[in-house]
PDB file of C-alpha atoms in Angstrom:
ATOM      1  CA  UNK A   1      95.462 108.180 158.522  1.00 72.00           C
ATOM      2  CA  UNK A   2      91.921 108.121 157.607  1.00 80.00           C
ATOM      3  CA  UNK A   3      89.990 110.437 160.104  1.00 72.00           C
ATOM      4  CA  UNK A   4      86.539 108.994 159.091  1.00 77.00           C
ATOM      5  CA  UNK A   5      87.530 105.519 160.550  1.00 88.00           C
ATOM      6  CA  UNK A   6      88.122 106.898 163.954  1.00 88.00           C
ATOM      7  CA  UNK A   7      85.466 106.299 166.372  1.00 91.00           C
ATOM      8  CA  UNK A   8      84.794 108.678 169.193  1.00 89.00           C
ATOM      9  CA  UNK A   9      81.989 108.536 171.894  1.00 94.00           C
ATOM     10  CA  UNK A  10      78.834 110.294 171.321  1.00 94.00           C
ATOM     11  CA  UNK A  11      79.131 113.969 172.492  1.00 93.00           C
ATOM     12  CA  UNK A  12      82.868 114.162 172.000  1.00 90.00           C
ATOM     13  CA  UNK A  13      84.912 115.852 169.199  1.00 84.00           C
ATOM     14  CA  UNK A  14      88.322 115.247 168.053  1.00 83.00           C
ATOM     15  CA  UNK A  15      90.293 118.096 166.333  1.00 83.00           C
ATOM     16  CA  UNK A  16      93.256 117.722 164.053  1.00 86.00           C
ATOM     17  CA  UNK A  17      95.758 120.432 165.204  1.00 92.00           C
ATOM     18  CA  UNK A  18      98.523 122.254 163.128  1.00 95.00           C
ATOM     19  CA  UNK A  19     101.385 123.948 165.238  1.00 96.00           C
ATOM     20  CA  UNK A  20     103.741 126.478 164.054  1.00 97.00           C
ATOM     21  CA  UNK A  21     106.445 128.586 165.681  1.00 96.00           C
ATOM     22  CA  UNK A  22     106.820 132.049 163.815  1.00 95.00           C
ATOM     23  CA  UNK A  23     109.633 134.448 164.754  1.00 94.00           C
ATOM     24  CA  UNK A  24     109.207 138.048 164.410  1.00 90.00           C
ATOM     25  CA  UNK A  25     111.480 140.857 165.785  1.00 86.00           C
ATOM     26  CA  UNK A  26     113.676 138.354 167.373  1.00 88.00           C
ATOM     27  CA  UNK A  27     110.429 137.001 169.464  1.00 89.00           C
ATOM     28  CA  UNK A  28     108.999 133.522 168.869  1.00 93.00           C
ATOM     29  CA  UNK A  29     105.166 133.113 168.752  1.00 94.00           C
ATOM     30  CA  UNK A  30     103.293 129.815 168.872  1.00 95.00           C
ATOM     31  CA  UNK A  31     100.758 129.380 166.489  1.00 97.00           C
ATOM     32  CA  UNK A  32      97.977 126.521 166.612  1.00 96.00           C
ATOM     33  CA  UNK A  33      95.371 126.124 164.049  1.00 96.00           C
ATOM     34  CA  UNK A  34      92.350 123.682 164.720  1.00 94.00           C
ATOM     35  CA  UNK A  35      90.485 121.728 162.030  1.00 87.00           C
ATOM     36  CA  UNK A  36      86.711 121.998 163.236  1.00 76.00           C
ATOM     37  CA  UNK A  37      85.124 120.309 160.426  1.00 74.00           C
ATOM     38  CA  UNK A  38      85.156 122.924 157.613  1.00 79.00           C
ATOM     39  CA  UNK A  39      85.957 125.941 159.875  1.00 87.00           C
ATOM     40  CA  UNK A  40      89.406 126.671 160.815  1.00 94.00           C
ATOM     41  CA  UNK A  41      90.130 128.338 164.145  1.00 95.00           C
ATOM     42  CA  UNK A  42      93.609 130.006 164.875  1.00 95.00           C
ATOM     43  CA  UNK A  43      95.158 130.878 168.197  1.00 94.00           C
ATOM     44  CA  UNK A  44      98.616 132.357 168.865  1.00 94.00           C
ATOM     45  CA  UNK A  45     100.642 133.441 171.856  1.00 93.00           C
ATOM     46  CA  UNK A  46     104.150 134.696 172.697  1.00 90.00           C
ATOM     47  CA  UNK A  47     106.445 131.809 173.095  1.00 86.00           C
ATOM     48  CA  UNK A  48     107.755 132.855 176.657  1.00 86.00           C
ATOM     49  CA  UNK A  49     105.148 135.070 177.827  1.00 83.00           C
ATOM     50  CA  UNK A  50     101.777 133.156 178.064  1.00 75.00           C
ATOM     51  CA  UNK A  51      99.886 136.562 178.940  1.00 78.00           C
ATOM     52  CA  UNK A  52     100.582 137.985 175.496  1.00 85.00           C
ATOM     53  CA  UNK A  53      97.850 136.243 173.499  1.00 90.00           C
ATOM     54  CA  UNK A  54      97.221 136.941 169.871  1.00 91.00           C
ATOM     55  CA  UNK A  55      93.357 137.186 169.303  1.00 92.00           C
ATOM     56  CA  UNK A  56      91.763 134.233 167.949  1.00 94.00           C
ATOM     57  CA  UNK A  57      90.791 133.989 164.182  1.00 96.00           C
ATOM     58  CA  UNK A  58      88.835 131.860 161.897  1.00 95.00           C
ATOM     59  CA  UNK A  59      88.986 131.130 158.141  1.00 94.00           C
ATOM     60  CA  UNK A  60      88.127 128.743 155.213  1.00 92.00           C
ATOM     61  CA  UNK A  61      91.591 126.982 155.309  1.00 93.00           C
ATOM     62  CA  UNK A  62      94.937 126.536 157.202  1.00 94.00           C
ATOM     63  CA  UNK A  63      96.790 129.113 155.155  1.00 96.00           C
ATOM     64  CA  UNK A  64      93.970 131.851 155.944  1.00 95.00           C
ATOM     65  CA  UNK A  65      94.427 131.452 159.645  1.00 95.00           C
ATOM     66  CA  UNK A  66      98.134 131.341 159.460  1.00 96.00           C
ATOM     67  CA  UNK A  67      98.261 134.668 157.501  1.00 96.00           C
ATOM     68  CA  UNK A  68      95.756 136.322 159.910  1.00 96.00           C
ATOM     69  CA  UNK A  69      97.850 135.398 162.955  1.00 96.00           C
ATOM     70  CA  UNK A  70     100.987 136.459 161.204  1.00 95.00           C
ATOM     71  CA  UNK A  71      99.304 139.687 160.154  1.00 95.00           C
ATOM     72  CA  UNK A  72      98.090 140.299 163.858  1.00 93.00           C
ATOM     73  CA  UNK A  73     101.664 139.708 165.077  1.00 92.00           C
ATOM     74  CA  UNK A  74     103.245 142.142 162.620  1.00 90.00           C
ATOM     75  CA  UNK A  75     100.805 144.790 163.382  1.00 87.00           C
ATOM     76  CA  UNK A  76     101.847 144.721 167.152  1.00 76.00           C
ATOM     77  CA  UNK A  77     105.519 145.401 165.898  1.00 63.00           C
TER      78      UNK A  77
END
């Protein structure tokens, strides 16, 4: 898909979202990375406990955000 050909109304934004499932210590985490036009923003949460949120991160690329989220989860133990 060529994202440059999509027309959206003025004042709106369209983000490409990458979703991952990460398992650590028998627990599943859902990771979501948004492409925000040069900036990448990552969010994470425990798959079955929506109150267990991983602090948001930002980075220069998809891999950077995923690595930061995984590191945050691993520190939690």
